[in-house]
Coordinates of C-alpha atoms in Angstrom, one line a residue:
X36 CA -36.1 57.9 -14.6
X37 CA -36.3 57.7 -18.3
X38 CA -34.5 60.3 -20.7
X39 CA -36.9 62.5 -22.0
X40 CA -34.9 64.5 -24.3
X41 CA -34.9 64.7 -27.9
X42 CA -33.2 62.3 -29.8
X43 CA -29.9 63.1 -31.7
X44 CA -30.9 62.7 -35.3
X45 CA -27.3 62.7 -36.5
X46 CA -27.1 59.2 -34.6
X47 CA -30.0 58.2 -36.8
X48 CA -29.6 54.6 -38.1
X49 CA -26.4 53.8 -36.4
X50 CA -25.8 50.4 -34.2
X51 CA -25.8 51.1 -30.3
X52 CA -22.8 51.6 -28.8
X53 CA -22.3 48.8 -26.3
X54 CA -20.7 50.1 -23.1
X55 CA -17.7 49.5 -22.5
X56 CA -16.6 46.7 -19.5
X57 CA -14.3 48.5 -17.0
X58 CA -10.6 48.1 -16.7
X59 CA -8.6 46.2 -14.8
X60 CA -6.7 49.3 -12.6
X61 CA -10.4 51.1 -12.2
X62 CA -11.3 50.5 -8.6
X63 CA -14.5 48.7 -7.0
X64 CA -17.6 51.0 -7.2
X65 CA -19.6 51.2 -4.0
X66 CA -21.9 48.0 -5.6
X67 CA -19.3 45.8 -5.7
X68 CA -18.4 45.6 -1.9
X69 CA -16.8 42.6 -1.0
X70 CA -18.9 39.3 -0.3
X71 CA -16.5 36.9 0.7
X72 CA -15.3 36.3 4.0
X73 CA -12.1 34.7 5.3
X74 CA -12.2 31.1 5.7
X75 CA -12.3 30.4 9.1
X76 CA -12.6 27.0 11.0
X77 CA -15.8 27.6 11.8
X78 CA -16.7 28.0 8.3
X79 CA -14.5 24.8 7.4
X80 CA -16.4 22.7 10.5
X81 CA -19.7 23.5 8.6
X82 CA -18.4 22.8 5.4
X83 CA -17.6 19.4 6.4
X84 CA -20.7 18.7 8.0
X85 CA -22.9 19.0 5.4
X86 CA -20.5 17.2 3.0
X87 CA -20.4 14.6 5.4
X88 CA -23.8 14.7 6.8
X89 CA -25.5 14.3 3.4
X90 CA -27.5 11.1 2.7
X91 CA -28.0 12.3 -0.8
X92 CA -26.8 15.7 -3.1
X93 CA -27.7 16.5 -6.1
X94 CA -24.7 15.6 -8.7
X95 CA -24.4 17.6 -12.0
X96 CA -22.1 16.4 -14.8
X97 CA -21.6 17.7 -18.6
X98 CA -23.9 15.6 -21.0
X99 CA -21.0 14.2 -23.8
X100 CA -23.8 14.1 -26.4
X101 CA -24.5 17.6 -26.0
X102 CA -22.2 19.7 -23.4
X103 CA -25.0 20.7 -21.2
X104 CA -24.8 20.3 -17.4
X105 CA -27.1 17.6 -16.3
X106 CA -28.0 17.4 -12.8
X107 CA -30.0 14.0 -10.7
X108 CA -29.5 12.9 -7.2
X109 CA -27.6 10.1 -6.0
X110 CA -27.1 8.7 -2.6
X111 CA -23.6 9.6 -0.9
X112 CA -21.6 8.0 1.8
X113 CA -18.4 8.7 2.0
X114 CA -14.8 6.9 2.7
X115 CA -11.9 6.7 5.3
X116 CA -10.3 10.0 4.5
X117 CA -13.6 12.2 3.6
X118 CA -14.2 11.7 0.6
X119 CA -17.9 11.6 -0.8
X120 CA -18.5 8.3 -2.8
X121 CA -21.6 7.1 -5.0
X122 CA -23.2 4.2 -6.2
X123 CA -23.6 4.7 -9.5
X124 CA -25.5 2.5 -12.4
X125 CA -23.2 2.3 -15.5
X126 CA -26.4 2.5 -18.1
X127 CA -27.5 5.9 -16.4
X128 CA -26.5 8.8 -18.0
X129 CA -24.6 10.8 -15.2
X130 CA -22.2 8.0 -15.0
X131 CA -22.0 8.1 -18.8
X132 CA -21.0 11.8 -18.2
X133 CA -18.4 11.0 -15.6
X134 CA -16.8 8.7 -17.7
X135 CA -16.5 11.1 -20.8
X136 CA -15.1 13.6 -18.1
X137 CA -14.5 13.2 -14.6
X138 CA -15.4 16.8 -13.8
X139 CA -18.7 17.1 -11.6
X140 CA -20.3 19.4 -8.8
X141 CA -22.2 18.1 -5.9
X142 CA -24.8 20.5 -3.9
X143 CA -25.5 19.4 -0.4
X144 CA -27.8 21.3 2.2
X145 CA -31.1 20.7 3.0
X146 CA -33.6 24.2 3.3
X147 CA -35.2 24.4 6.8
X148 CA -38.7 26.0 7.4
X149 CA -38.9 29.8 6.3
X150 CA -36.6 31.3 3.2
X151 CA -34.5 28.4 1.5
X152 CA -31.9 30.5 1.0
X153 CA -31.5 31.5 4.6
X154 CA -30.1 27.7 5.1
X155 CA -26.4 26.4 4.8
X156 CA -25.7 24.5 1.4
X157 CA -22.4 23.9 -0.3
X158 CA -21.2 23.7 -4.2
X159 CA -18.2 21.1 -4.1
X160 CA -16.2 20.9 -7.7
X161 CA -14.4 17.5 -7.7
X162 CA -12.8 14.9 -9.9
X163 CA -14.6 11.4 -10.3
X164 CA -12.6 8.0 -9.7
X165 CA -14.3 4.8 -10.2
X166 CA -13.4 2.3 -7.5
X167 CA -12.3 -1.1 -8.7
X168 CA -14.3 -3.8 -8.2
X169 CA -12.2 -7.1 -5.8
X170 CA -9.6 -4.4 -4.2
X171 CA -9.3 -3.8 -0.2
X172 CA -10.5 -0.2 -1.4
X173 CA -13.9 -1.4 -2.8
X174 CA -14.8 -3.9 -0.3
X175 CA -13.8 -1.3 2.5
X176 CA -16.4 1.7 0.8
X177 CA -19.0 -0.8 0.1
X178 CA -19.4 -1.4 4.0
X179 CA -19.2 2.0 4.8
X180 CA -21.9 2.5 2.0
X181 CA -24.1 -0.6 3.4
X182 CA -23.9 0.8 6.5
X183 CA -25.1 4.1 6.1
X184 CA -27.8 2.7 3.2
X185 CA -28.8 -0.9 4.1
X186 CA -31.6 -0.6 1.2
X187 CA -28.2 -0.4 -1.3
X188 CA -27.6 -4.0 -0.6
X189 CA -30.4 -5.3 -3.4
X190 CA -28.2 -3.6 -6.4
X191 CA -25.3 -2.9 -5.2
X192 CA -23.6 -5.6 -6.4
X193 CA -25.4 -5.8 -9.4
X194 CA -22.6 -6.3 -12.6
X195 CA -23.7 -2.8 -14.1
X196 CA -22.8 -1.0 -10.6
X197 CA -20.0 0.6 -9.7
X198 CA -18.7 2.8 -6.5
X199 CA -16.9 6.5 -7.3
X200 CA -14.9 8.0 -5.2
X201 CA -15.6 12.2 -6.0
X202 CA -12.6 13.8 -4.6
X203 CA -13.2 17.5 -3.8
X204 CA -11.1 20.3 -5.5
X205 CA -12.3 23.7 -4.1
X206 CA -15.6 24.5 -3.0
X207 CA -18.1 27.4 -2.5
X208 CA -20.2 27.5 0.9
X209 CA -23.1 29.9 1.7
X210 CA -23.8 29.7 5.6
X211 CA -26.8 31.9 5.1
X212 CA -27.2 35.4 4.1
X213 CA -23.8 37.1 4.4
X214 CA -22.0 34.2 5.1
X215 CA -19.6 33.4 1.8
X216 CA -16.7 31.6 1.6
X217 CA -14.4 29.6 -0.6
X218 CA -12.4 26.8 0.2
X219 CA -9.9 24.3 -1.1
X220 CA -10.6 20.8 -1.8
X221 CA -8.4 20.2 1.2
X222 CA -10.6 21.9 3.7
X223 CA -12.9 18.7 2.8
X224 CA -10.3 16.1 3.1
X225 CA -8.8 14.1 5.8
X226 CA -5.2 13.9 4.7
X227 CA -4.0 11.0 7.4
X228 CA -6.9 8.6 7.8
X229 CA -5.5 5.9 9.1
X230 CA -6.5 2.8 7.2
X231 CA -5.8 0.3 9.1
X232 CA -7.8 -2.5 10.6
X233 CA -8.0 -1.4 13.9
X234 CA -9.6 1.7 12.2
X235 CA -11.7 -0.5 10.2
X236 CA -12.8 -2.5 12.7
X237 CA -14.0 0.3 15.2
X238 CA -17.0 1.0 12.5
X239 CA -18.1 -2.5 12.4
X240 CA -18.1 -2.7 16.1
X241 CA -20.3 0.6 16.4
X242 CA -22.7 -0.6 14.3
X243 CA -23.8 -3.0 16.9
X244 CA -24.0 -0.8 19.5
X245 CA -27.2 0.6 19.5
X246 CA -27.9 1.2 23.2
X247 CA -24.8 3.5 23.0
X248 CA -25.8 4.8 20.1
X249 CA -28.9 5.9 21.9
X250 CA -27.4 7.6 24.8
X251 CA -24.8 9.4 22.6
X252 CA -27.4 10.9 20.4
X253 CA -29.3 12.0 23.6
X254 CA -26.3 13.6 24.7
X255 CA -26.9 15.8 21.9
X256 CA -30.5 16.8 21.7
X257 CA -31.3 15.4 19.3
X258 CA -35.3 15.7 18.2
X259 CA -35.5 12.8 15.8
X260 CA -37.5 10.2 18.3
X261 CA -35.2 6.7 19.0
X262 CA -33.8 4.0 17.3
X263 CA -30.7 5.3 16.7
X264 CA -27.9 3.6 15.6
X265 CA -23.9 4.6 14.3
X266 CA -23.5 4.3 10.6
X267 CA -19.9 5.3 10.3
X268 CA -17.2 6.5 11.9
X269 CA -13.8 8.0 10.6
X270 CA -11.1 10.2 12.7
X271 CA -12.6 13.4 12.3
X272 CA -16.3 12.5 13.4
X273 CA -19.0 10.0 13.5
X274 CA -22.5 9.1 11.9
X275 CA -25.2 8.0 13.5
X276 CA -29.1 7.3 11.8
X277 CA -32.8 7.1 13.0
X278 CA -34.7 6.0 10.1
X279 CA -34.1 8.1 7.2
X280 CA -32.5 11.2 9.0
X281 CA -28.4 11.3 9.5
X282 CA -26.6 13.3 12.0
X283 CA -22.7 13.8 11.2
X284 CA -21.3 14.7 14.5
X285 CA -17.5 16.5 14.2
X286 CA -14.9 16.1 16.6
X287 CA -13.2 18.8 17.7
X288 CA -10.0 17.7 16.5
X289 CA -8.4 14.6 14.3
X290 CA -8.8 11.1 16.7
X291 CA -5.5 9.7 17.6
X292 CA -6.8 6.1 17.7
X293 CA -10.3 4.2 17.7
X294 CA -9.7 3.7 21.4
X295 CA -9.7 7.8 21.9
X296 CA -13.2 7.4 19.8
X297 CA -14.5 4.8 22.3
X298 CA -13.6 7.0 25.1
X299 CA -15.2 9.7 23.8
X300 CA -18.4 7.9 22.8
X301 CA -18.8 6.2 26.2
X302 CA -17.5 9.7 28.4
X303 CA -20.3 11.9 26.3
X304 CA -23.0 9.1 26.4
X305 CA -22.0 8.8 30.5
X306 CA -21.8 5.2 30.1
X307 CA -19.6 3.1 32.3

């Protein structure tokens, strides 16, 4: 309710007194309850998914002509160990911006039907590394790219294009109303990938499995019609695709070997 007293006329022509921010030592008021809560593997398991499980995020970067944030989409896969990677255009001006300074956010989570807000997304800060061109690295991410966006093949080896590797450093996930947390950029990573050619060779030879792929996604429920096929695979989970929709499936914990992901492709798909 506004203050319907008299004003003081003694105060007459002064500046306002801005008030004044609390101190350090004053405790919380009742407003300023805590929002965050611990970060739980629950909470890390759904942090990865949508990370992982992103065909696309937005990707915001600091202008170097002007300082502002700039923000556009680009398509994600992501390599061996976690890490998101993009297939970036050196005229285009994010990549301009990464270049300047490797400091960038990526937004992933996709709203559902009803109140955006109520659905899972993620803010990831990371740190931009672009991927030389002729290495075992490069040549490793751009099938793991291909795979997951076969459309990527017509540019992507275009002279102006270039992969980036966008190596998480903390993060903040929403899970839905009243589900905060923060998390470190090693909640996101997988620290012992195991890149070796047995590894590498496993995702190739899932790709052509597409009647497994079938089953496996059946096994489960999913809702996206057929055609499915796996797009990826690394030693915390696997990919798979029906047209334009991706499903990162999570194992429960890291693989031991690419036979262990065979067996547990084949026992949950009931194939023998």
């Amino acid at each position: 309710m506004a203050d319907e007293s008299e004003p003081d006329e003694s105060q007459a022509g002064k500046p306002a007194q801005a008030d004044k921010p609390p101190q350090a030592d004053q405790p919380p008021r009742n407003d300023e309850q805590k929002v965050l809560r611990d970060t739980d593997d629950e909470a890390r398991r759904l942090a990865r998914t949508l990370v992982r499980g992103a065909r696309y995020m937005a990707l915001a970067v600091l202008d170097p002509e002007t300082g502002f944030p700039s923000v556009s989409r680009a398509l994600t896969g992501t390599d061996v160990d976690g890490v998101p990677v993009i297939l970036v255009s050196g005229l285009s001006g994010h990549t301009k911006g990464l270049v300047a300074d490797p400091r960038c956010s990526l937004l992933a989570g996709e709203p559902g039907k009803g109140d955006p807000l109520a659905h899972p997304r993620i803010t990831v800060q990371c740190l931009a590394e672009s991927v030389a061109r002729d290495t075992p690295e490069h040549a490793r991410i751009r099938r793991r790219f291909l795979d997951r966006h076969p459309k990527a093949a017509l540019y992507a080896d275009f002279g102006d294009f270039r992969f980036v590797r966008i190596t998480p450093q903390n993060a903040s996930l929403n899970g839905g109303f009243g589900r905060a947390y923060l998390l470190s950029g090693d909640d996101l990573v997988i620290r012992e990938p195991g890149i070796t050619p047995d590894w590498l060779d496993l995702s190739e030879n899932l790709v052509n499995m597409t009647d497994q792929a079938e089953k496996f996604a059946a096994h489960l429920h999913t809702h996206n019609g057929r055609n499915w096929r796996f797009a990826g695979v690394d030693r915390a989970g696997i990919d798979l695709i029906a047209g334009d929709f991706l499903l990162r499936h999570e194992f429960e914990a890291l693989a031991t070997s690419p036979q262990a992901v065979l067996d547990y492709v084949f026992g949950k798909a009931k194939i023998r």
